[in-house]
Structure formats: C-alpha cells, structure tokens
Short mmCIF file of C-alpha atoms in Angstrom, two decimals:
data_model
loop_
_atom_site.label_atom_id
_atom_site.label_comp_id
_atom_site.label_asym_id
_atom_site.label_seq_id
_atom_site.Cartn_x
_atom_site.Cartn_y
_atom_site.Cartn_z
CA MET A 1 -1.46 6.81 5.35
CA ARG A 2 0.94 3.81 5.30
CA ALA A 3 -1.56 1.37 2.84
CA ARG A 4 -0.42 -2.40 2.77
CA ALA A 5 0.20 -4.96 1.12
CA SER A 6 -2.91 -7.31 -0.19
CA ALA A 7 -4.28 -10.37 1.32
CA ALA A 8 -1.75 -12.61 -0.80
CA ALA A 9 1.17 -10.96 0.92
CA ALA A 10 0.04 -10.95 3.99
CA ARG A 11 -0.27 -14.65 3.44
CA TYR A 12 2.99 -15.22 2.19
CA ARG A 13 14.45 18.46 -21.73
CA THR A 14 14.72 17.30 -24.79
CA VAL A 15 12.05 16.31 -26.87
CA GLY A 16 12.86 16.18 -30.83
CA THR A 17 10.58 14.93 -33.32
CA VAL A 18 9.62 12.29 -31.70
CA GLY A 19 7.92 11.30 -34.89
CA SER A 20 4.26 10.10 -36.15
CA LEU A 21 4.39 6.24 -34.47
CA VAL A 22 4.81 7.89 -30.97
CA LEU A 23 2.25 10.31 -31.62
CA THR A 24 0.08 7.32 -32.96
CA SER A 25 0.52 5.67 -29.45
CA LEU A 26 0.03 8.55 -27.49
CA THR A 27 -3.85 7.81 -26.70
CA ALA A 28 -4.19 9.63 -23.59
CA LEU A 29 -5.53 13.12 -23.41
CA ALA A 30 -2.68 15.29 -21.86
CA VAL A 31 -3.13 16.34 -18.15
CA ALA A 32 -0.42 18.43 -17.00
CA PRO A 33 1.95 17.53 -13.69
CA ALA A 34 -0.40 19.85 -11.81
CA GLY A 35 -2.91 17.40 -11.93
CA ALA A 36 -5.72 19.71 -13.54
CA ALA A 37 -8.86 18.25 -14.20
CA ALA A 38 -8.66 16.10 -17.86
CA PRO A 39 -10.17 18.61 -20.06
CA THR A 40 -13.00 16.91 -22.50
CA ALA A 41 -11.09 18.86 -25.99
CA PRO A 42 -7.63 17.58 -27.43
CA THR A 43 -5.33 19.90 -26.13
CA ALA A 44 -1.11 20.08 -26.98
CA PRO A 45 0.65 16.90 -25.18
CA THR A 46 2.50 18.04 -22.28
CA PRO A 47 6.64 17.12 -22.37
CA GLU A 48 5.67 14.38 -20.00
CA ALA A 49 3.02 12.83 -22.12
CA LEU A 50 5.42 12.55 -25.13
CA GLY A 51 8.07 11.64 -22.97
CA THR A 52 6.02 8.66 -21.57
CA ALA A 53 5.21 7.83 -25.20
CA LEU A 54 8.82 8.02 -26.23
CA ALA A 55 9.82 5.86 -23.37
CA ALA A 56 7.22 3.28 -23.84
CA GLN A 57 7.86 3.06 -27.36
CA ARG A 58 12.01 2.28 -26.60
CA ALA A 59 10.83 -0.23 -23.89
CA GLN A 60 8.60 -1.54 -26.36
CA THR A 61 11.86 -2.42 -28.76
CA ALA A 62 14.25 -3.70 -26.04
CA GLY A 63 11.69 -5.91 -24.25
CA ILE A 64 12.65 -7.15 -20.68
CA ARG A 65 15.51 -9.88 -20.76
CA PHE A 66 13.99 -12.10 -18.20
CA ALA A 67 16.66 -14.50 -16.06
CA PRO A 68 17.38 -16.32 -12.61
CA CYS A 69 17.47 -13.67 -10.10
CA PRO A 70 19.80 -11.72 -8.33
CA GLU A 71 20.04 -13.72 -4.72
CA ALA A 72 19.56 -9.96 -3.17
CA GLU A 73 15.74 -10.86 -4.08
CA ASN A 74 15.24 -13.95 -2.33
CA LEU A 75 12.69 -15.36 -5.07
CA PRO A 76 12.78 -19.31 -5.65
CA PRO A 77 14.24 -20.69 -9.29
CA SER A 78 10.36 -20.72 -10.75
CA VAL A 79 10.37 -16.55 -10.94
CA ARG A 80 12.48 -15.12 -13.32
CA CYS A 81 14.19 -11.37 -13.29
CA GLY A 82 14.49 -8.33 -15.51
CA THR A 83 14.67 -4.99 -15.78
CA VAL A 84 12.70 -2.15 -17.61
CA THR A 85 14.43 1.28 -18.18
CA VAL A 86 12.40 4.58 -17.47
CA PRO A 87 13.37 8.19 -17.59
CA LEU A 88 13.55 9.86 -13.96
CA ASP A 89 11.81 12.95 -15.54
CA TYR A 90 9.78 12.02 -18.13
CA ALA A 91 9.86 15.50 -19.26
CA ARG A 92 13.64 15.16 -19.99
CA PRO A 93 13.25 11.48 -22.28
CA ASP A 94 16.76 11.42 -22.90
CA GLY A 95 18.22 12.70 -19.56
CA LYS A 96 19.27 10.32 -16.52
CA GLN A 97 17.60 6.94 -16.74
CA ILE A 98 17.12 4.27 -14.27
CA GLN A 99 16.14 1.06 -13.75
CA LEU A 100 12.97 -0.85 -12.23
CA THR A 101 13.36 -4.43 -11.51
CA VAL A 102 10.86 -6.85 -12.56
CA SER A 103 9.95 -10.64 -11.50
CA ARG A 104 7.53 -13.24 -13.63
CA VAL A 105 6.47 -16.58 -13.84
CA GLU A 106 4.72 -17.83 -17.07
CA ALA A 107 1.18 -19.09 -17.70
CA THR A 108 1.03 -22.45 -16.52
CA ARG A 109 -1.51 -22.81 -19.66
CA GLU A 110 -3.35 -25.96 -17.32
CA VAL A 111 -5.43 -26.42 -14.60
CA ASP A 112 -7.14 -28.90 -13.40
CA GLY A 113 -6.11 -31.03 -16.18
CA LYS A 114 -7.15 -28.54 -18.95
CA LYS A 115 -5.77 -26.44 -21.57
CA VAL A 116 -6.37 -22.83 -20.59
CA ALA A 117 -5.29 -20.02 -23.52
CA ARG A 118 -2.84 -17.49 -22.17
CA GLN A 119 -4.46 -14.04 -21.34
CA GLY A 120 -1.22 -12.16 -21.35
CA ALA A 121 0.36 -10.60 -17.98
CA LEU A 122 -1.37 -9.50 -15.38
CA VAL A 123 0.66 -7.05 -12.93
CA PHE A 124 0.35 -6.79 -9.68
CA ASN A 125 1.18 -3.96 -7.29
CA PRO A 126 0.89 -4.06 -3.16
CA GLY A 127 0.75 -0.68 -2.16
CA GLY A 128 2.33 1.19 0.57
CA PRO A 129 3.84 3.87 -1.09
CA GLY A 130 7.49 2.13 -0.75
CA ALA A 131 6.28 -1.46 -1.35
CA SER A 132 7.89 -4.26 -3.56
CA GLY A 133 5.37 -6.25 -5.43
CA MET A 134 8.68 -8.78 -6.67
CA TYR A 135 7.34 -11.62 -4.39
CA PHE A 136 3.48 -12.20 -6.54
CA PRO A 137 4.99 -14.24 -8.93
CA MET A 138 5.00 -16.60 -5.89
CA VAL A 139 1.26 -16.89 -5.10
CA GLY A 140 0.79 -18.84 -8.37
CA PRO A 141 0.32 -22.14 -6.61
CA MET A 142 -2.05 -20.96 -3.97
CA PRO A 143 -5.57 -22.52 -4.64
CA GLU A 144 -7.14 -18.87 -4.61
CA TRP A 145 -4.70 -18.03 -7.78
CA ARG A 146 -4.02 -21.34 -9.61
CA ARG A 147 -7.32 -20.24 -12.66
CA VAL A 148 -5.49 -16.53 -12.62
CA ALA A 149 -1.81 -18.27 -12.41
CA ALA A 150 -2.89 -20.61 -15.76
CA ALA A 151 -4.02 -17.77 -17.77
CA TYR A 152 -1.48 -15.28 -16.76
CA ASP A 153 1.52 -14.15 -16.48
CA LEU A 154 2.26 -13.30 -12.84
CA VAL A 155 4.41 -9.92 -13.36
CA GLY A 156 5.65 -8.20 -10.17
CA TYR A 157 7.62 -5.07 -9.70
CA ALA A 158 9.23 -2.80 -7.47
CA PRO A 159 8.42 0.94 -7.93
CA ARG A 160 10.72 3.53 -8.24
CA GLY A 161 12.98 3.78 -5.33
CA VAL A 162 11.77 1.04 -3.80
CA GLY A 163 14.20 -2.34 -3.33
CA ARG A 164 16.76 -2.34 -6.36
CA SER A 165 14.49 0.43 -8.16
CA ALA A 166 16.99 3.44 -7.81
CA PRO A 167 16.59 3.16 -3.99
CA LEU A 168 15.87 6.34 -2.29
CA THR A 169 17.06 6.62 1.52
CA CYS A 170 16.27 9.20 4.02
CA GLN A 171 18.29 8.01 7.12
CA ASP A 172 20.64 5.47 8.56
CA PRO A 173 18.91 2.37 8.75
CA LYS A 174 19.99 1.56 12.05
CA GLN A 175 18.38 4.78 13.59
CA PHE A 176 15.05 4.63 11.40
CA THR A 177 14.63 1.28 13.44
CA LYS A 178 16.15 2.20 16.91
CA ALA A 179 14.92 0.55 19.64
CA PRO A 180 13.29 0.87 22.20
CA THR A 181 11.18 3.95 22.00
CA ASN A 182 7.89 5.03 23.29
CA SER A 183 5.18 6.63 21.88
CA PRO A 184 2.57 8.15 24.12
CA SER A 185 -1.14 8.48 23.23
CA ARG A 186 -1.41 11.75 24.52
CA PRO A 187 1.46 13.81 23.89
CA ASP A 188 2.95 16.69 25.74
CA ALA A 189 4.54 19.85 24.62
CA ALA A 190 8.00 19.01 24.99
CA TYR A 191 7.20 15.58 23.34
CA LYS A 192 5.43 17.20 20.15
CA ALA A 193 8.46 19.77 19.66
CA GLU A 194 10.75 16.41 19.96
CA ARG A 195 8.68 14.79 16.92
CA ILE A 196 8.98 18.00 15.05
CA ALA A 197 12.73 18.36 15.21
CA ARG A 198 12.99 14.79 14.02
CA ALA A 199 10.63 15.23 10.86
CA GLN A 200 12.98 18.55 10.16
CA ALA A 201 15.67 16.37 10.58
CA TYR A 202 14.21 13.43 8.20
CA ALA A 203 13.47 16.03 5.47
CA ARG A 204 17.05 17.19 5.54
CA GLY A 205 17.90 13.73 4.94
CA CYS A 206 15.86 12.56 2.43
CA ALA A 207 16.87 16.33 0.38
CA ARG A 208 20.38 15.53 1.32
CA HIS A 209 20.52 11.69 0.24
CA ALA A 210 18.49 12.03 -3.44
CA GLY A 211 19.41 15.79 -4.38
CA PRO A 212 17.21 17.33 -7.18
CA ASP A 213 16.21 13.33 -7.65
CA LEU A 214 13.67 13.55 -4.96
CA ARG A 215 10.94 15.62 -6.53
CA HIS A 216 10.43 12.94 -9.35
CA TYR A 217 9.28 10.32 -6.76
CA THR A 218 5.63 10.45 -7.42
CA THR A 219 2.69 9.17 -8.25
CA LEU A 220 2.01 10.47 -11.42
CA ASN A 221 5.43 8.97 -12.59
CA ASN A 222 4.71 5.90 -10.88
CA ALA A 223 1.98 5.31 -13.45
CA ARG A 224 3.95 6.64 -16.61
CA ASP A 225 6.04 3.85 -15.32
CA LEU A 226 3.81 1.45 -15.26
CA ASP A 227 2.57 2.41 -19.13
CA VAL A 228 6.58 1.87 -19.82
CA LEU A 229 6.31 -1.83 -18.10
CA ARG A 230 3.31 -2.35 -20.39
CA ALA A 231 5.14 -1.53 -23.20
CA ALA A 232 8.17 -3.70 -22.24
CA LEU A 233 5.99 -6.46 -21.37
CA GLY A 234 4.55 -6.32 -24.81
CA GLU A 235 1.17 -5.85 -23.99
CA ARG A 236 -0.78 -3.59 -25.81
CA LYS A 237 -3.28 -3.18 -23.19
CA LEU A 238 -2.91 -3.20 -19.46
CA THR A 239 -4.32 -5.99 -17.20
CA PHE A 240 -3.33 -4.92 -13.71
CA MET A 241 -4.52 -5.58 -9.80
CA GLY A 242 -3.08 -2.95 -7.41
CA ALA A 243 -4.00 -3.11 -3.78
CA SER A 244 -4.17 -0.29 -1.57
CA TYR A 245 -2.20 2.58 -2.63
CA GLY A 246 -1.99 0.54 -5.82
CA THR A 247 -5.44 1.32 -6.34
CA TYR A 248 -4.88 5.03 -6.34
CA PHE A 249 -1.97 5.14 -8.77
CA GLY A 250 -4.00 2.91 -10.95
CA ALA A 251 -6.63 5.08 -10.81
CA VAL A 252 -4.10 8.21 -11.87
CA TYR A 253 -3.11 5.32 -14.59
CA ALA A 254 -6.62 4.80 -16.04
CA THR A 255 -7.22 8.70 -16.07
CA LEU A 256 -3.82 9.23 -17.74
CA PHE A 257 -4.26 6.02 -20.52
CA PRO A 258 -7.66 4.82 -20.49
CA SER A 259 -7.43 3.51 -24.06
CA HIS A 260 -4.37 1.79 -22.94
CA VAL A 261 -6.43 -0.39 -20.11
CA ARG A 262 -7.75 -3.77 -20.72
CA ARG A 263 -8.77 -4.89 -16.97
CA MET A 264 -7.91 -3.08 -13.74
CA VAL A 265 -8.62 -4.46 -10.35
CA PHE A 266 -8.53 -2.04 -7.60
CA ASP A 267 -8.11 -4.00 -4.31
CA SER A 268 -9.03 -1.91 -1.12
CA ALA A 269 -9.32 1.71 -2.52
CA VAL A 270 -7.82 5.22 -1.34
CA ASN A 271 -9.75 7.83 -1.67
CA PRO A 272 -9.24 9.80 -4.77
CA ALA A 273 -10.48 13.03 -4.68
CA PRO A 274 -8.06 15.56 -5.10
CA LYS A 275 -9.20 17.17 -1.87
CA GLN A 276 -8.40 14.29 0.15
CA VAL A 277 -4.60 13.43 -0.85
CA TRP A 278 -3.40 12.69 1.32
CA TYR A 279 -3.68 15.17 4.21
CA ALA A 280 -7.54 14.30 5.05
CA ASN A 281 -7.23 10.79 4.17
CA ASN A 282 -4.62 10.22 6.71
CA LEU A 283 -7.13 11.88 9.04
CA ASP A 284 -9.94 9.49 7.56
CA GLN A 285 -7.51 6.22 7.89
CA SER A 286 -6.75 7.25 12.10
CA PHE A 287 -10.42 7.60 12.88
CA ALA A 288 -11.55 4.32 10.86
CA PHE A 289 -8.51 2.52 12.92
CA GLU A 290 -10.39 3.21 16.24
CA ARG A 291 -13.35 1.46 14.87
CA ARG A 292 -11.18 -1.97 13.80
CA TRP A 293 -9.24 -1.61 16.86
CA ALA A 294 -12.63 -1.94 18.66
CA ASP A 295 -13.42 -5.07 16.14
CA PHE A 296 -10.15 -6.50 17.78
CA ARG A 297 -11.01 -6.22 21.55
CA ALA A 298 -14.60 -7.58 20.73
CA TRP A 299 -12.87 -10.41 19.74
CA VAL A 300 -10.48 -10.74 22.28
CA ALA A 301 -13.41 -10.44 24.68
CA LYS A 302 -14.83 -13.15 23.44
CA HIS A 303 -12.58 -15.55 23.78
CA ASP A 304 -11.58 -14.41 27.49
CA ARG A 305 -11.88 -18.21 28.37
CA THR A 306 -8.43 -18.72 26.21
CA TYR A 307 -6.44 -15.13 26.95
CA GLY A 308 -7.98 -13.86 30.03
CA LEU A 309 -7.39 -10.21 29.32
CA GLY A 310 -11.41 -9.05 29.68
CA ALA A 311 -14.75 -10.45 28.94
CA THR A 312 -15.46 -7.12 27.48
CA PRO A 313 -14.05 -4.46 25.92
CA GLU A 314 -13.36 -1.74 27.98
CA GLU A 315 -11.31 -4.62 29.99
CA VAL A 316 -8.95 -5.60 26.99
CA THR A 317 -8.37 -1.95 26.75
CA ARG A 318 -7.49 -1.77 30.32
CA SER A 319 -5.35 -5.21 29.24
CA TYR A 320 -3.33 -3.56 26.89
CA GLU A 321 -2.86 -0.14 28.26
CA THR A 322 -1.65 -1.98 31.73
CA VAL A 323 0.99 -3.45 29.35
CA ARG A 324 1.99 -0.25 27.71
CA ALA A 325 2.62 1.50 30.77
CA GLU A 326 4.95 -1.24 32.13
CA LEU A 327 6.80 -1.09 29.07
CA THR A 328 7.25 2.66 29.41
CA HIS A 329 9.42 1.93 32.26
CA LYS A 330 10.90 -1.74 31.17
CA PRO A 331 10.84 -2.20 27.39
CA ALA A 332 10.32 -5.84 26.99
CA GLY A 333 13.59 -7.89 26.26
CA GLY A 334 15.11 -4.48 26.19
CA LYS A 335 13.67 -4.34 22.58
CA VAL A 336 10.12 -3.35 22.71
CA GLY A 337 8.67 -0.03 23.91
CA THR A 338 5.46 1.18 23.84
CA ALA A 339 6.45 2.28 19.92
CA GLN A 340 7.05 -1.36 18.82
CA LEU A 341 4.14 -2.53 20.87
CA GLN A 342 1.72 0.54 18.75
CA SER A 343 3.49 -0.97 15.37
CA ALA A 344 2.64 -4.56 15.90
CA PHE A 345 -0.81 -4.09 17.33
CA LEU A 346 -1.02 -2.16 14.57
CA LYS A 347 -0.80 -4.91 12.23
CA ALA A 348 -3.74 -6.23 13.98
CA ALA A 349 -6.08 -3.55 12.69
CA TYR A 350 -4.72 -4.54 9.08
CA TYR A 351 -5.34 -8.54 8.86
CA ASP A 352 -7.39 -10.35 11.32
CA ASP A 353 -4.99 -13.11 10.62
CA TYR A 354 -2.83 -11.47 13.60
CA TRP A 355 -5.65 -11.56 16.25
CA PRO A 356 -4.67 -14.93 17.71
CA MET A 357 -0.95 -14.46 17.79
CA ARG A 358 -1.27 -10.43 19.21
CA ALA A 359 -3.68 -11.51 21.66
CA THR A 360 -1.51 -14.72 22.80
CA ALA A 361 1.68 -12.18 23.10
CA LEU A 362 -0.27 -9.66 25.31
CA SER A 363 -2.08 -12.53 27.66
CA GLN A 364 1.62 -14.04 28.44
CA TYR A 365 3.22 -10.80 29.13
CA LEU A 366 0.36 -10.08 31.61
CA LYS A 367 1.48 -13.71 32.92
CA GLY A 368 4.69 -13.14 33.18
CA ASN A 369 6.35 -14.31 29.82
CA PRO A 370 7.54 -11.65 27.84
CA LYS A 371 9.16 -13.69 25.22
CA PRO A 372 5.63 -14.12 22.36
CA LEU A 373 5.76 -10.07 22.83
CA VAL A 374 9.39 -9.36 22.12
CA GLU A 375 9.30 -11.91 19.18
CA GLN A 376 6.57 -10.30 17.70
CA ALA A 377 7.13 -6.87 18.05
CA ALA A 378 11.05 -6.17 18.29
CA PRO A 379 12.95 -4.93 15.12
CA GLN A 380 14.94 -7.34 12.95
CA PRO A 381 18.00 -5.54 12.17
CA MET A 382 18.28 -7.30 9.03
CA ALA A 383 14.93 -5.90 7.49
CA ALA A 384 16.01 -2.41 8.84
CA ALA A 385 17.55 -1.61 4.96
CA GLU A 386 13.92 -2.33 3.71
CA GLU A 387 12.08 -1.02 6.19
CA GLU A 388 13.87 2.57 5.69
CA ASN A 389 13.55 2.06 2.11
CA GLY A 390 10.00 1.75 2.65
CA ASN A 391 9.33 4.79 4.62
CA ALA A 392 11.50 6.53 2.27
CA VAL A 393 9.53 6.09 -0.54
CA TYR A 394 6.35 6.16 1.37
CA THR A 395 7.01 10.02 2.83
CA ALA A 396 8.56 11.10 -0.61
CA VAL A 397 5.58 10.25 -3.02
CA GLN A 398 2.84 11.42 -0.43
CA CYS A 399 4.71 14.80 0.17
CA ASN A 400 5.32 15.17 -3.55
CA ASP A 401 1.75 14.39 -4.20
CA ALA A 402 0.26 17.03 -2.48
CA ALA A 403 0.07 20.40 -0.59
CA TRP A 404 0.50 19.47 3.37
CA PRO A 405 -0.08 22.02 5.94
CA THR A 406 3.35 23.89 6.92
CA ASP A 407 2.07 25.51 10.17
CA PHE A 408 2.71 22.74 13.26
CA ARG A 409 -0.54 24.46 14.90
CA THR A 410 -2.54 22.90 12.13
CA TRP A 411 -1.62 18.97 12.12
CA ASP A 412 -1.97 19.95 16.44
CA ARG A 413 -5.61 21.30 15.95
CA ASP A 414 -6.50 18.43 14.04
CA ASN A 415 -4.80 15.47 15.36
CA SER A 416 -5.60 16.91 18.90
CA ARG A 417 -9.55 16.87 18.39
CA LEU A 418 -9.08 13.44 16.49
CA ALA A 419 -7.19 11.96 19.45
CA ARG A 420 -10.08 12.53 21.91
CA VAL A 421 -11.95 9.95 19.87
CA ALA A 422 -9.53 8.05 18.49
CA PRO A 423 -6.28 7.75 19.91
CA PHE A 424 -5.23 4.22 18.86
CA GLU A 425 -3.44 5.63 15.94
CA THR A 426 -3.81 8.84 15.55
CA TRP A 427 -0.70 10.70 17.11
CA ASP A 428 1.66 7.87 15.50
CA ASN A 429 0.45 8.39 12.15
CA ALA A 430 0.98 12.30 12.32
CA TRP A 431 4.16 11.49 13.34
CA MET A 432 4.82 9.25 10.59
CA ASN A 433 3.54 12.05 7.99
CA LEU A 434 5.17 14.95 9.48
CA PRO A 435 8.40 15.08 7.11
CA CYS A 436 5.49 16.28 4.76
CA ALA A 437 5.04 19.79 6.81
CA TYR A 438 8.99 20.68 6.17
CA TRP A 439 9.59 19.65 2.66
CA PRO A 440 11.89 20.55 0.65
CA ALA A 441 10.52 19.38 -2.91
CA PRO A 442 8.22 21.05 -5.57
CA ARG A 443 4.49 19.67 -4.37
CA GLN A 444 2.14 18.90 -7.11
CA ARG A 445 -1.58 19.07 -7.03
CA PRO A 446 -3.62 15.21 -7.34
CA VAL A 447 -4.97 14.13 -10.40
CA ASP A 448 -8.53 14.71 -10.90
CA VAL A 449 -9.02 11.06 -11.20
CA ARG A 450 -11.95 10.59 -14.02
CA ALA A 451 -12.68 7.91 -16.65
CA VAL A 452 -12.33 9.83 -19.74
CA ARG A 453 -13.29 9.30 -23.03
CA THR A 454 -10.52 9.86 -25.67
CA ALA A 455 -11.20 10.03 -29.19
CA LYS A 456 -10.22 6.09 -29.38
CA GLY A 457 -12.63 4.84 -27.00
CA ALA A 458 -13.67 5.18 -23.16
CA LEU A 459 -12.50 3.44 -20.23
CA PRO A 460 -13.41 -0.31 -20.39
CA PRO A 461 -15.23 -1.53 -16.77
CA THR A 462 -13.23 -2.30 -13.84
CA LEU A 463 -13.52 -3.72 -10.64
CA ILE A 464 -13.41 -2.41 -7.17
CA LEU A 465 -13.04 -4.78 -4.34
CA ALA A 466 -13.37 -3.14 -0.65
CA ALA A 467 -13.88 -4.69 2.93
CA GLU A 468 -16.66 -2.28 4.53
CA ARG A 469 -14.76 -2.16 8.08
CA ASP A 470 -11.33 -1.68 5.98
CA ALA A 471 -9.31 0.77 8.12
CA ALA A 472 -6.80 1.24 6.11
CA THR A 473 -8.38 2.09 3.23
CA PRO A 474 -11.99 3.74 4.41
CA TYR A 475 -14.84 2.24 2.49
CA LYS A 476 -16.18 5.53 1.29
CA GLY A 477 -12.88 5.70 -0.47
CA ALA A 478 -14.26 2.24 -2.83
CA LEU A 479 -18.07 4.40 -3.49
CA GLU A 480 -15.81 7.90 -4.33
CA LEU A 481 -13.37 5.58 -6.91
CA GLN A 482 -16.63 4.11 -7.79
CA GLY A 483 -18.52 7.52 -8.43
CA ARG A 484 -15.04 8.71 -10.54
CA LEU A 485 -15.02 5.63 -12.89
CA ALA A 486 -17.80 5.37 -15.37
CA GLY A 487 -18.33 1.66 -15.68
CA SER A 488 -16.57 0.54 -12.30
CA VAL A 489 -18.47 -2.36 -10.34
CA LEU A 490 -17.57 -2.53 -6.43
CA VAL A 491 -17.85 -5.92 -4.80
CA THR A 492 -18.01 -5.08 -0.81
CA GLU A 493 -17.21 -8.21 2.24
CA GLU A 494 -19.65 -7.21 4.40
CA ALA A 495 -19.04 -6.47 8.15
CA ALA A 496 -15.15 -7.28 7.30
CA GLY A 497 -11.95 -5.34 8.04
CA THR A 498 -8.96 -6.91 6.48
CA HIS A 499 -6.95 -4.83 4.11
CA GLY A 500 -6.71 -6.51 0.58
CA ILE A 501 -9.42 -8.81 0.09
CA GLY A 502 -8.62 -10.25 -3.26
CA GLY A 503 -7.11 -13.57 -3.33
CA GLY A 504 -7.29 -14.17 0.50
CA SER A 505 -9.70 -16.21 2.56
CA ASN A 506 -13.49 -14.83 0.92
CA ALA A 507 -13.87 -17.61 -2.09
CA CYS A 508 -17.38 -15.24 -2.95
CA VAL A 509 -14.96 -12.09 -3.63
CA ASN A 510 -12.32 -14.47 -5.39
CA GLY A 511 -15.22 -15.84 -7.58
CA HIS A 512 -15.67 -12.20 -8.86
CA LEU A 513 -12.47 -11.75 -9.18
CA ASP A 514 -12.21 -14.60 -11.32
CA ALA A 515 -14.69 -14.24 -13.41
CA TYR A 516 -13.30 -10.75 -14.48
CA LEU A 517 -10.37 -11.31 -14.87
CA LEU A 518 -10.77 -14.75 -16.70
CA GLU A 519 -14.30 -13.63 -18.66
CA GLY A 520 -14.45 -9.93 -18.31
CA ARG A 521 -17.70 -10.67 -16.43
CA LEU A 522 -18.82 -8.36 -13.78
CA PRO A 523 -22.27 -7.74 -11.28
CA VAL A 524 -24.48 -5.20 -12.00
CA ARG A 525 -23.02 -2.20 -10.66
CA ARG A 526 -22.60 -3.18 -7.20
CA ALA A 527 -22.31 -7.26 -5.64
CA ALA A 528 -21.99 -8.28 -2.13
CA CYS A 529 -20.25 -11.25 -0.29
CA ALA A 530 -20.44 -12.15 3.23
CA PRO A 531 -17.78 -12.03 5.71
CA HIS A 532 -14.93 -14.20 5.78
CA ARG A 533 -14.72 -16.63 8.94
CA GLU A 534 -13.43 -15.14 12.11
CA PRO A 535 -9.68 -16.42 13.01
CA GLU A 536 -10.04 -19.09 15.92
CA PRO A 537 -8.22 -18.62 19.14
CA LEU A 538 -5.29 -20.20 19.70
CA SER A 539 -3.72 -21.76 22.75
CA VAL A 540 0.01 -20.79 24.05
CA ARG A 541 0.80 -24.23 22.87
CA ARG A 542 -1.05 -24.45 19.69
CA ALA A 543 0.84 -20.98 18.56
CA ALA A 544 4.09 -21.87 19.65
CA ALA A 545 3.90 -25.02 17.42
CA LEU A 546 2.63 -22.15 14.02
CA PRO A 547 5.43 -21.05 11.89
CA HIS A 548 6.69 -17.52 13.87
CA VAL A 549 4.76 -14.69 12.45
CA ARG A 550 5.64 -11.20 13.16
#
C-alpha cells in the first residue's frame, strides 16, 4: 500500500537507573514490540518504553537548533531546519544514534489584521511509508492554511530512513527507475518467475545495504520517534496531523502515548485492524482502485467532446488498452512502457486534479502526439534517488511490521482471483509488495490500536477525515479507526475519492479541520460534507499553458 501525501502535498541495551523524572514521564502503558493488545492493568515498562522516555528527556533538554536549511532540502529562506537525535534501537538508548531532519515556520500570530494566540507546534506527516514532510511549513501562505499557520508553528520532518534522516537504500536508483519497462495486466508464468527473482534480489539488497539496522525501520519506532520529536520541540502534549500511512503510526502513537496527545487529525485513514496489516490492506486497496479508475473513466466519457476517448466508460477503457498495446511494442519516446503508463494513471486514481492532464495525454497520443504522455509518465533522472529511497523505506516498514505470506502460491491465488474483477492495479500492487515474501529481517505483530485509558486519563477526542471513494485508504478503514479510538469523530466527504482531503479544496472539510485545531470543537460523532467540484476538462491549448504537472 503506497499511501501517498495529503491534499496540501498534492498541491504543492543498556538501560540503567533512569531516575524518577523519566519514570514519571513514562505515562504510556507498556506495549511489547510484538504488539500484543494493551493490558488494562499496569505492567512493568518494556526496555523500549524506558528507552523512549530516556530519549525524550534528552531531546527535551537539547531542543532543536533551527538554522537556514541545507541546500539539499530545496526549501525557501522562510523555512528553518534542524535535527533531532533518536536511538536506532529504543531497547538500547545509549547505542547507535541517528538524526532526523526537521523543518519549521513559526506561527505568524496574525490573520486578517487580527492578533492570534500561539497554540504550539503542529507536526505533520504525509504518509508513505517513505514520504518526507519537510515541505509542510510552506503551506502556511495558502488560503486553506492561513488560520492554522497563525496559531501554530508548522513543523515537518523526514522519518527515519527518509531523505537525510539515516537514509535507507535497497537498490541502485538508476536500476530502480530503469525505463521503459512493461507490466502486463495478465502476467504469464514466465513473467511471474521474473518478478519473484526481482523481489528476492530487492530483499537481499535491502539486507546488504542496511545490515542489522534493517529491523529497526518500523511503525513502532516511527511512533517512538514522534514522541522524541514532541519533546525536542518543547511540547508537553502533541498536536499532530497525519495523512494516509501517517494516520496508522499516529494511531499507534495514540495507543502508546495517549496522555501525550493534545489534538490529532487522521486524514485518509489506514485500516488499523491487526489482521489487515499489511497484506489484507493491500488487497483491499487494489479492489478500491478499480472503483476509482471507473470514476475517472466516467468523467472522461462525460467530456468526450473535449478528449474524443469514448462516450462511455467502456469506450474509454478500449482507448486506454489501445495505448497499452502500442506501448508494449513501441515505448513512447523510448522511455514510456506499460509500467510507466500505469504509474502515471495511478496518480489519477489518487487525485482528481490529475484527470484533465492525463486525459489530454491519452487523447494526444492516439492522435499521433506522444509528447504530453512522455512529459507526464517518463522517469525523471534527478528524482531517481528520492524515489528509490522512498520505496526502500516503504518496503522495510511494511515488511518489518507484520507477517506476510512466504509462499508465492498464496500471492498467486489471491491476486489472480482479485485481478478478475479488479485488473487495473492488482498485479502492480502485488509486485511492489512481493519483497515482503522473502524478507530477511524479523517480523513483528501489529499493535492493537485502541484508545487506552491510563492512570493519567484517556485519549482526548480526535478527528478523522475521509473521502467516501478514496482508493488508497478505503473508507472502511476510517470506520474501523473510529470504532477503535473512543471519542473520535469522523467527517466524510461524500461521493469523492481524492486521497488526503484536509487543507484541500473542500471548504466544509476545512471548516471542521480549523474548528478542531483552533478551538478543539468537533461535531457529534459524525458529519458529512458534499463533494468538492469535479475538475474542468482542458483543451490541448489550455493544458499546454499550465505549469507542468506529472
């Protein structure tokens, strides 16, 4: 499950005597690394829990020294950067340390000419696993974020393994983004054997590059890192917004550290049920993408006068398959095969902002002009290292987090059955996750996410945002999360499917987001918003005049 970024991003062992201070700050119930359900009676803290408390105490003392951002971050001067130090292994807090990069813009404390009281830091994670939130402070000037930016320092960071935060790699980036390549929707036995060999090689590459460190790239450690970051920022309680995968480790954080939570927003929620993490979630995702792909085709058909790809969804499908067939034999521009085509159009299933540009590219290709398709689908050499790094972290976290089937016959059975009704994304999703079948590191059992009552109180009310037709994080995941976090409230954008809706184009959704973050005000249990407007079709001339969108 490559759960991507939010609407804002789319738009733009030695534990000695720790001391009473650390033990006092250890408010979370002990949760073993295996992720057993949190007990109702107090238990002895685990080494990881003690290590987290110690690391947080140290981070609170050290703070973060913010300074101009390194050029590698490609951030404007208004954004300041720093680092926070965390243990690689929380069971050994005095062992190997790694640094996470952090970005921040301080609260403006003014909006529309009125002074606004600062409410602390809002920490954001865009998901992945493997995505960086370093860009997040740049959303402040956007109209949808101005009120929040007035009251909060906007804080982004790169999780462990991502970017310059102890970067993880599994393969030569040039090989990872090699193109053109083909990915058949009906793979034969020879192709499956090829993908098995590639998955095995990728898993070996991860183990070779990371060595014994590989096992420490997990959701549990992401949640622990988040608590250390909270302390380093000087925040007694955390205000956090997570999108996509960010909702999952945010929910794990809420389970581990409920008394450390001030406010939490879960935007486009991953299904946190232990039995779903991660194999079953990926099957559900592939099924949901078929429905979202149908939404795109229906929109294109509605605008047949503009695109000429067909007046019905079935005719649009035939147009797409015609392009696939041609690219199999003759890649566009020598760079775009069927795998690159599929990847480009998958983005249209994440974000309807992509619909006009993708439809234009398809239409122009069939009219003899492959340039728009090449511009939108061909790999960018300058982005190869970032893409490989993101995929390496994605793979490591998901493979480490939970058990996966280790017999390809299980994968073959389940995905062959699913592909009969959901061919659009099923096999590509399977190939992306197949290294987990051959993973060399130990597996954990997923945390049983719950709103745990502690001696110091319960988890405060939290806000869940979800689009009803989201494919990357299907809607039932939001319902599951709400059922597990007592006091949470679900806001649904009905009949819409864009992935990551907070701070996007829906004023109703943003109204609920602002009310919660700025006033702590929530509707009663659930609320609904009408869908945002569908995108307008673009003529070729208008599309050419727009900034380049990949």
